[in-house]
PDB file of C-alpha atoms in Angstrom:
ATOM      1  CA  MET A   1      12.051   0.904  -7.987  1.00 33.00           C
ATOM      2  CA  SER A   2      13.751   1.023  -5.215  1.00 31.00           C
ATOM      3  CA  SER A   3      15.305  -1.996  -3.869  1.00 29.00           C
ATOM      4  CA  LEU A   4      14.250  -3.624  -0.211  1.00 25.00           C
ATOM      5  CA  SER A   5      18.294  -4.087   0.582  1.00 27.00           C
ATOM      6  CA  GLN A   6      18.250   0.165   0.704  1.00 28.00           C
ATOM      7  CA  LEU A   7      15.748   0.580   2.844  1.00 24.00           C
ATOM      8  CA  GLU A   8      16.022  -0.405   6.676  1.00 34.00           C
ATOM      9  CA  PRO A   9      13.317  -3.653   7.081  1.00 38.00           C
ATOM     10  CA  ARG A  10       9.964  -2.449   9.242  1.00 39.00           C
ATOM     11  CA  PRO A  11      10.099  -2.077  12.719  1.00 39.00           C
ATOM     12  CA  VAL A  12       7.527  -4.597  14.782  1.00 36.00           C
ATOM     13  CA  LYS A  13       4.821  -2.995  15.638  1.00 43.00           C
ATOM     14  CA  SER A  14       4.539  -5.071  18.809  1.00 39.00           C
ATOM     15  CA  SER A  15       6.072  -7.936  20.485  1.00 41.00           C
ATOM     16  CA  SER A  16       2.701 -10.136  19.738  1.00 49.00           C
ATOM     17  CA  ASN A  17       3.125 -10.159  16.448  1.00 78.00           C
ATOM     18  CA  THR A  18       3.153 -13.605  15.344  1.00 88.00           C
ATOM     19  CA  GLN A  19       5.827 -14.590  13.103  1.00 89.00           C
ATOM     20  CA  ASP A  20       3.050 -15.323   9.796  1.00 88.00           C
ATOM     21  CA  ASP A  21       2.038 -11.482  10.916  1.00 89.00           C
ATOM     22  CA  ILE A  22       5.299 -10.221   9.899  1.00 91.00           C
ATOM     23  CA  VAL A  23       5.875 -12.087   7.057  1.00 93.00           C
ATOM     24  CA  TYR A  24       2.712 -10.389   6.545  1.00 91.00           C
ATOM     25  CA  GLU A  25       3.601  -6.870   6.736  1.00 89.00           C
ATOM     26  CA  HIS A  26       7.152  -7.693   4.414  1.00 91.00           C
ATOM     27  CA  ILE A  27       5.014  -8.612   1.337  1.00 91.00           C
ATOM     28  CA  PHE A  28       2.020  -5.999   2.068  1.00 85.00           C
ATOM     29  CA  ASP A  29       5.044  -3.540   1.843  1.00 84.00           C
ATOM     30  CA  ALA A  30       6.678  -5.071  -0.863  1.00 86.00           C
ATOM     31  CA  ILE A  31       3.599  -4.564  -2.658  1.00 82.00           C
ATOM     32  CA  LEU A  32       2.867  -1.743  -2.373  1.00 77.00           C
ATOM     33  CA  GLU A  33       6.133   0.116  -2.493  1.00 80.00           C
ATOM     34  CA  GLN A  34       6.011  -1.346  -5.803  1.00 78.00           C
ATOM     35  CA  ARG A  35       9.521  -3.964  -5.063  1.00 85.00           C
ATOM     36  CA  LEU A  36       6.853  -6.972  -5.821  1.00 86.00           C
ATOM     37  CA  ALA A  37       6.227  -6.483  -9.540  1.00 85.00           C
ATOM     38  CA  PRO A  38       2.379  -7.641 -10.318  1.00 87.00           C
ATOM     39  CA  GLY A  39       2.511 -11.226 -11.751  1.00 89.00           C
ATOM     40  CA  THR A  40       5.462 -12.574  -9.412  1.00 92.00           C
ATOM     41  CA  LYS A  41       5.885 -16.038  -8.062  1.00 93.00           C
ATOM     42  CA  LEU A  42       5.266 -16.447  -4.631  1.00 94.00           C
ATOM     43  CA  SER A  43       7.575 -19.073  -3.784  1.00 93.00           C
ATOM     44  CA  GLU A  44       6.782 -20.700  -0.408  1.00 93.00           C
ATOM     45  CA  GLU A  45      10.049 -22.997  -0.169  1.00 93.00           C
ATOM     46  CA  ALA A  46      12.253 -19.101  -0.974  1.00 93.00           C
ATOM     47  CA  LEU A  47      10.281 -17.590   1.080  1.00 93.00           C
ATOM     48  CA  GLY A  48      11.084 -20.097   3.775  1.00 93.00           C
ATOM     49  CA  GLU A  49      14.196 -19.198   2.917  1.00 93.00           C
ATOM     50  CA  ILE A  50      14.009 -15.473   2.974  1.00 93.00           C
ATOM     51  CA  PHE A  51      12.127 -14.647   6.397  1.00 93.00           C
ATOM     52  CA  GLY A  52      14.149 -18.378   7.631  1.00 92.00           C
ATOM     53  CA  VAL A  53      10.417 -19.897   9.331  1.00 93.00           C
ATOM     54  CA  SER A  54       7.730 -22.712   7.383  1.00 94.00           C
ATOM     55  CA  ARG A  55       5.367 -23.391   4.377  1.00 93.00           C
ATOM     56  CA  THR A  56       2.639 -23.255   6.837  1.00 94.00           C
ATOM     57  CA  ILE A  57       3.496 -19.487   8.134  1.00 94.00           C
ATOM     58  CA  ILE A  58       4.271 -18.695   4.738  1.00 95.00           C
ATOM     59  CA  ARG A  59       0.731 -20.420   3.858  1.00 93.00           C
ATOM     60  CA  ARG A  60      -0.710 -18.237   6.616  1.00 94.00           C
ATOM     61  CA  ALA A  61       0.726 -14.977   4.966  1.00 94.00           C
ATOM     62  CA  LEU A  62      -0.059 -15.147   1.699  1.00 95.00           C
ATOM     63  CA  LEU A  63      -3.461 -17.053   2.263  1.00 94.00           C
ATOM     64  CA  ARG A  64      -4.781 -12.807   3.876  1.00 91.00           C
ATOM     65  CA  LEU A  65      -3.050 -11.835   1.652  1.00 92.00           C
ATOM     66  CA  SER A  66      -5.218 -13.364  -1.090  1.00 93.00           C
ATOM     67  CA  HIS A  67      -8.443 -12.702   1.026  1.00 89.00           C
ATOM     68  CA  GLU A  68      -8.004  -8.731  -0.493  1.00 85.00           C
ATOM     69  CA  GLN A  69      -6.624  -9.471  -3.602  1.00 87.00           C
ATOM     70  CA  VAL A  70      -3.387  -8.883  -3.830  1.00 89.00           C
ATOM     71  CA  VAL A  71      -2.227 -12.455  -4.309  1.00 94.00           C
ATOM     72  CA  ILE A  72      -3.372 -15.002  -6.727  1.00 95.00           C
ATOM     73  CA  ILE A  73      -3.268 -19.167  -4.741  1.00 94.00           C
ATOM     74  CA  ARG A  74      -3.276 -21.150  -7.955  1.00 91.00           C
ATOM     75  CA  PRO A  75      -4.247 -24.750  -7.535  1.00 88.00           C
ATOM     76  CA  ASN A  76      -1.065 -26.833  -7.357  1.00 84.00           C
ATOM     77  CA  ARG A  77       0.910 -24.013  -9.093  1.00 88.00           C
ATOM     78  CA  GLY A  78       1.690 -21.874  -6.438  1.00 90.00           C
ATOM     79  CA  ALA A  79       0.875 -18.128  -4.805  1.00 94.00           C
ATOM     80  CA  VAL A  80       1.537 -15.223  -7.447  1.00 94.00           C
ATOM     81  CA  VAL A  81       1.344 -11.394  -7.082  1.00 93.00           C
ATOM     82  CA  ALA A  82      -2.329 -10.186  -8.784  1.00 92.00           C
ATOM     83  CA  ALA A  83      -1.870  -8.758 -11.686  1.00 91.00           C
ATOM     84  CA  PRO A  84      -4.703  -7.450 -12.545  1.00 91.00           C
ATOM     85  CA  SER A  85      -6.183  -6.283 -16.682  1.00 91.00           C
ATOM     86  CA  VAL A  86      -7.204  -3.140 -17.475  1.00 92.00           C
ATOM     87  CA  GLU A  87     -11.041  -4.618 -17.245  1.00 93.00           C
ATOM     88  CA  GLU A  88     -10.136  -4.588 -13.275  1.00 92.00           C
ATOM     89  CA  ALA A  89      -8.102  -1.951 -12.721  1.00 93.00           C
ATOM     90  CA  ARG A  90     -11.499  -0.084 -13.825  1.00 94.00           C
ATOM     91  CA  GLN A  91     -13.436  -1.769 -11.154  1.00 94.00           C
ATOM     92  CA  ILE A  92     -10.529  -1.264  -8.494  1.00 93.00           C
ATOM     93  CA  PHE A  93     -10.800   2.385  -8.708  1.00 93.00           C
ATOM     94  CA  ALA A  94     -14.331   2.614  -9.106  1.00 95.00           C
ATOM     95  CA  ALA A  95     -14.222   0.757  -6.211  1.00 95.00           C
ATOM     96  CA  ARG A  96     -11.820   3.311  -3.699  1.00 95.00           C
ATOM     97  CA  ARG A  97     -13.911   6.050  -5.687  1.00 95.00           C
ATOM     98  CA  VAL A  98     -16.504   4.371  -3.122  1.00 96.00           C
ATOM     99  CA  VAL A  99     -14.370   4.142   0.061  1.00 96.00           C
ATOM    100  CA  GLU A 100     -12.846   7.167   0.338  1.00 96.00           C
ATOM    101  CA  LEU A 101     -15.472   8.763   0.026  1.00 97.00           C
ATOM    102  CA  ALA A 102     -17.204   8.004   2.418  1.00 97.00           C
ATOM    103  CA  VAL A 103     -13.983   7.393   4.902  1.00 97.00           C
ATOM    104  CA  THR A 104     -13.733  11.354   3.377  1.00 97.00           C
ATOM    105  CA  GLU A 105     -16.582  11.566   4.810  1.00 97.00           C
ATOM    106  CA  LEU A 106     -16.306  10.610   7.926  1.00 97.00           C
ATOM    107  CA  ALA A 107     -13.074  11.378   8.578  1.00 97.00           C
ATOM    108  CA  VAL A 108     -14.615  15.143   8.651  1.00 97.00           C
ATOM    109  CA  GLU A 109     -16.321  13.915  12.050  1.00 97.00           C
ATOM    110  CA  ASN A 110     -14.424  11.878  13.225  1.00 97.00           C
ATOM    111  CA  ALA A 111     -11.184  13.939  13.298  1.00 96.00           C
ATOM    112  CA  THR A 112      -9.269  14.899  16.529  1.00 96.00           C
ATOM    113  CA  PRO A 113      -6.499  16.887  16.892  1.00 96.00           C
ATOM    114  CA  GLU A 114      -4.017  13.592  17.374  1.00 96.00           C
ATOM    115  CA  SER A 115      -4.505  12.527  14.464  1.00 95.00           C
ATOM    116  CA  LEU A 116      -4.594  15.332  11.819  1.00 96.00           C
ATOM    117  CA  ALA A 117      -0.824  16.056  13.709  1.00 96.00           C
ATOM    118  CA  ARG A 118       0.651  11.932  13.282  1.00 95.00           C
ATOM    119  CA  MET A 119      -1.467  12.862   9.592  1.00 95.00           C
ATOM    120  CA  ARG A 120       0.789  15.935   9.167  1.00 95.00           C
ATOM    121  CA  THR A 121       3.806  14.198  10.256  1.00 95.00           C
ATOM    122  CA  MET A 122       2.870  11.591   7.922  1.00 93.00           C
ATOM    123  CA  VAL A 123       2.756  14.521   4.742  1.00 94.00           C
ATOM    124  CA  GLN A 124       5.871  15.064   5.265  1.00 94.00           C
ATOM    125  CA  GLU A 125       8.001  12.691   5.339  1.00 94.00           C
ATOM    126  CA  GLU A 126       6.606  11.531   2.228  1.00 92.00           C
ATOM    127  CA  GLN A 127       7.481  14.677   0.823  1.00 91.00           C
ATOM    128  CA  ASP A 128      11.178  13.798   2.276  1.00 93.00           C
ATOM    129  CA  ALA A 129      11.781  10.716   0.460  1.00 90.00           C
ATOM    130  CA  PHE A 130      10.407  11.414  -2.601  1.00 87.00           C
ATOM    131  CA  ALA A 131      12.817  15.004  -2.087  1.00 90.00           C
ATOM    132  CA  ARG A 132      15.228  12.785  -1.575  1.00 91.00           C
ATOM    133  CA  GLY A 133      15.221  10.279  -4.158  1.00 87.00           C
ATOM    134  CA  ASP A 134      13.703   7.035  -2.177  1.00 86.00           C
ATOM    135  CA  ARG A 135      10.712   6.655  -4.291  1.00 82.00           C
ATOM    136  CA  GLY A 136       9.046   3.043  -3.170  1.00 79.00           C
ATOM    137  CA  SER A 137       8.977   5.142   0.111  1.00 84.00           C
ATOM    138  CA  GLY A 138       7.629   7.798  -0.535  1.00 85.00           C
ATOM    139  CA  ILE A 139       5.046   5.704  -2.279  1.00 83.00           C
ATOM    140  CA  ARG A 140       4.581   3.922   1.001  1.00 84.00           C
ATOM    141  CA  LEU A 141       4.197   6.348   3.041  1.00 89.00           C
ATOM    142  CA  SER A 142       1.647   7.215   0.244  1.00 89.00           C
ATOM    143  CA  GLY A 143      -1.102   4.734   0.472  1.00 88.00           C
ATOM    144  CA  GLU A 144      -0.052   4.532   4.400  1.00 90.00           C
ATOM    145  CA  PHE A 145      -1.492   7.927   4.484  1.00 93.00           C
ATOM    146  CA  HIS A 146      -4.845   6.817   2.861  1.00 94.00           C
ATOM    147  CA  LEU A 147      -5.144   4.000   5.610  1.00 93.00           C
ATOM    148  CA  GLU A 148      -4.357   6.522   8.846  1.00 95.00           C
ATOM    149  CA  LEU A 149      -7.635   7.649   6.714  1.00 96.00           C
ATOM    150  CA  ALA A 150      -9.354   5.266   7.163  1.00 95.00           C
ATOM    151  CA  HIS A 151      -8.000   5.245  10.891  1.00 95.00           C
ATOM    152  CA  MET A 152      -9.371   8.170  11.483  1.00 96.00           C
ATOM    153  CA  ALA A 153     -13.048   8.193   9.840  1.00 96.00           C
ATOM    154  CA  ASN A 154     -13.162   5.203  12.884  1.00 94.00           C
ATOM    155  CA  ASN A 155     -15.253   2.480  11.203  1.00 94.00           C
ATOM    156  CA  THR A 156     -13.159  -1.191  11.241  1.00 93.00           C
ATOM    157  CA  PRO A 157     -15.492  -2.399   7.758  1.00 93.00           C
ATOM    158  CA  LEU A 158     -14.269   0.389   5.950  1.00 93.00           C
ATOM    159  CA  LEU A 159      -9.882   0.208   6.633  1.00 92.00           C
ATOM    160  CA  ASN A 160     -10.684  -2.910   5.998  1.00 90.00           C
ATOM    161  CA  PHE A 161     -11.676  -2.337   2.837  1.00 91.00           C
ATOM    162  CA  GLN A 162      -9.383   0.583   1.805  1.00 92.00           C
ATOM    163  CA  ARG A 163      -6.709  -1.765   3.244  1.00 88.00           C
ATOM    164  CA  SER A 164      -7.721  -4.073   0.342  1.00 88.00           C
ATOM    165  CA  VAL A 165      -8.248  -1.104  -2.868  1.00 91.00           C
ATOM    166  CA  VAL A 166      -5.413   0.295  -1.637  1.00 88.00           C
ATOM    167  CA  SER A 167      -2.317  -2.130  -2.214  1.00 86.00           C
ATOM    168  CA  GLN A 168      -4.084  -3.707  -5.252  1.00 88.00           C
ATOM    169  CA  THR A 169      -4.323   1.048  -6.722  1.00 89.00           C
ATOM    170  CA  SER A 170      -0.041   0.083  -5.592  1.00 84.00           C
ATOM    171  CA  LEU A 171      -0.385  -2.967  -8.433  1.00 86.00           C
ATOM    172  CA  ILE A 172      -2.433  -1.206 -10.967  1.00 88.00           C
ATOM    173  CA  ILE A 173       0.242   1.897 -11.233  1.00 85.00           C
ATOM    174  CA  ALA A 174       3.254  -0.540 -11.087  1.00 81.00           C
ATOM    175  CA  GLN A 175       1.824  -2.560 -13.839  1.00 83.00           C
ATOM    176  CA  TYR A 176       0.264   1.093 -15.661  1.00 86.00           C
ATOM    177  CA  GLU A 177       1.091   3.869 -14.470  1.00 82.00           C
ATOM    178  CA  VAL A 178       2.848   6.302 -17.950  1.00 76.00           C
ATOM    179  CA  GLY A 179       6.558   6.776 -16.971  1.00 62.00           C
ATOM    180  CA  HIS A 180       6.187   7.084 -13.230  1.00 56.00           C
ATOM    181  CA  GLN A 181       5.695  10.754 -13.930  1.00 54.00           C
ATOM    182  CA  ALA A 182       6.781  12.684 -10.865  1.00 49.00           C
ATOM    183  CA  HIS A 183       4.240  12.506  -8.311  1.00 58.00           C
ATOM    184  CA  CYS A 184       2.780  14.930  -6.328  1.00 57.00           C
ATOM    185  CA  SER A 185       0.800  13.564  -4.078  1.00 70.00           C
ATOM    186  CA  PHE A 186       1.628  15.023  -0.446  1.00 73.00           C
ATOM    187  CA  ASN A 187       0.783  19.085  -1.669  1.00 88.00           C
ATOM    188  CA  GLU A 188      -3.056  17.001  -2.580  1.00 93.00           C
ATOM    189  CA  HIS A 189      -2.796  14.943   1.000  1.00 94.00           C
ATOM    190  CA  GLU A 190      -2.006  18.795   3.120  1.00 94.00           C
ATOM    191  CA  ILE A 191      -4.639  20.633   1.116  1.00 95.00           C
ATOM    192  CA  LEU A 192      -7.187  17.301   1.470  1.00 96.00           C
ATOM    193  CA  LEU A 193      -6.089  17.853   5.513  1.00 96.00           C
ATOM    194  CA  ASN A 194      -7.005  21.671   5.559  1.00 96.00           C
ATOM    195  CA  ALA A 195     -10.271  20.930   4.725  1.00 97.00           C
ATOM    196  CA  ILE A 196     -10.988  18.015   7.116  1.00 97.00           C
ATOM    197  CA  GLU A 197      -9.408  20.405  10.102  1.00 96.00           C
ATOM    198  CA  THR A 198     -11.489  23.020   9.676  1.00 96.00           C
ATOM    199  CA  GLY A 199     -14.896  20.896   9.020  1.00 96.00           C
ATOM    200  CA  ASP A 200     -15.449  21.826   5.791  1.00 96.00           C
ATOM    201  CA  LYS A 201     -17.031  18.565   3.629  1.00 97.00           C
ATOM    202  CA  ASP A 202     -17.689  19.844   1.244  1.00 97.00           C
ATOM    203  CA  THR A 203     -14.809  20.701   0.040  1.00 97.00           C
ATOM    204  CA  ALA A 204     -12.924  17.727   1.135  1.00 97.00           C
ATOM    205  CA  LEU A 205     -14.780  15.154  -0.378  1.00 97.00           C
ATOM    206  CA  GLN A 206     -14.153  16.837  -3.834  1.00 97.00           C
ATOM    207  CA  LYS A 207     -10.091  17.271  -3.256  1.00 96.00           C
ATOM    208  CA  MET A 208     -10.520  13.708  -2.745  1.00 96.00           C
ATOM    209  CA  THR A 209     -12.220  13.586  -5.729  1.00 96.00           C
ATOM    210  CA  GLU A 210      -9.417  15.597  -7.614  1.00 95.00           C
ATOM    211  CA  HIS A 211      -6.607  13.601  -6.045  1.00 94.00           C
ATOM    212  CA  LEU A 212      -8.278   9.731  -6.974  1.00 94.00           C
ATOM    213  CA  ASP A 213      -8.762  11.420 -10.483  1.00 93.00           C
ATOM    214  CA  HIS A 214      -5.226  12.291 -11.145  1.00 91.00           C
ATOM    215  CA  ILE A 215      -3.532   9.774 -10.025  1.00 89.00           C
ATOM    216  CA  GLU A 216      -6.134   7.663 -12.318  1.00 90.00           C
ATOM    217  CA  ALA A 217      -4.949  10.113 -15.539  1.00 89.00           C
ATOM    218  CA  LYS A 218      -1.319   9.178 -15.023  1.00 87.00           C
ATOM    219  CA  LEU A 219      -2.429   5.490 -16.464  1.00 88.00           C
ATOM    220  CA  ASN A 220      -2.665   4.645 -19.211  1.00 86.00           C
ATOM    221  CA  LEU A 221      -5.893   1.309 -18.916  1.00 85.00           C
ATOM    222  CA  ASP A 222      -5.903   1.798 -23.210  1.00 78.00           C
ATOM    223  CA  GLY A 223      -3.645  -1.218 -23.324  1.00 60.00           C
ATOM    224  CA  ASP A 224       8.140  -2.259 -14.822  1.00 44.00           C
ATOM    225  CA  SER A 225       9.307  -0.976 -12.875  1.00 45.00           C
ATOM    226  CA  ALA A 226       9.503  -4.181  -9.852  1.00 51.00           C
ATOM    227  CA  SER A 227      10.782  -7.391  -9.642  1.00 55.00           C
ATOM    228  CA  THR A 228      10.127 -10.735  -9.502  1.00 55.00           C
ATOM    229  CA  ASP A 229      12.766 -11.721  -7.781  1.00 65.00           C
ATOM    230  CA  LEU A 230      12.767 -12.874  -4.960  1.00 73.00           C
ATOM    231  CA  HIS A 231      15.541 -12.427  -2.775  1.00 71.00           C
ATOM    232  CA  VAL A 232      16.655  -8.889  -4.257  1.00 64.00           C
ATOM    233  CA  VAL A 233      13.509  -7.985  -3.154  1.00 66.00           C
ATOM    234  CA  PHE A 234      13.666  -8.842   0.646  1.00 74.00           C
ATOM    235  CA  SER A 235      17.507  -8.842   0.614  1.00 71.00           C
ATOM    236  CA  GLY A 236      16.914  -6.293   3.680  1.00 71.00           C
ATOM    237  CA  VAL A 237      15.136  -9.266   5.800  1.00 75.00           C
ATOM    238  CA  ALA A 238      17.989 -11.103   5.189  1.00 67.00           C
ATOM    239  CA  LYS A 239      20.728  -9.213   5.911  1.00 69.00           C
ATOM    240  CA  GLN A 240      19.414  -7.943   9.074  1.00 72.00           C
ATOM    241  CA  ARG A 241      19.231 -12.561  10.137  1.00 72.00           C
ATOM    242  CA  ARG A 242      22.239 -13.024   9.411  1.00 70.00           C
ATOM    243  CA  GLY A 243      22.445  -9.404  11.708  1.00 69.00           C
ATOM    244  CA  ARG A 244      21.727 -11.430  14.494  1.00 66.00           C
TER     245      ARG A 244
END
């Protein structure tokens, strides 16, 4: 697994981002990149020290993540990264299939040359990340591909649901993937984009179904890995703060 010490912190998207937006994005990305292991305790004190913000800001970010079901807030015991059970994992994948097919159908209808070009660039970046052995970045870009597909679908409720199930899927992969098998998702992403670009809805839906089948086939759901040390996971943030 890649650690954040090997990666530059993700740039702030706009000057209007609040402190809890920034904390939220860093934790969300760490989950998407599988640098935060399922079950990791998210200490408000430790995170406050890492990000240089108050515990109130940390609580707001963790509450947002709990709404997406990737963080569990336990009364009087603090927050932890969700660790889905086998049954929960199966339910999450079933839900993801529903939302991904709806997103794909709408993406075919709403795709533009600009959005397709943006996604092809993302696929190339994903391929480059895996080629240089940066698995964490590759996994994040793979997840962001699906979020960008939801943007292309132009449906905000679906995008919000997609964001939740993609991050939950990343947790499931971190918990249940067998042997960190080689990823070939960028090839499947390219094939899917080709079908979307030609307006071939049936083929696009078929390719998305096959893609999800391949992701699920890599998991052992008959029954790590990421780090549980918050200072290791977010070491890049601390370095960036010291360098100011």
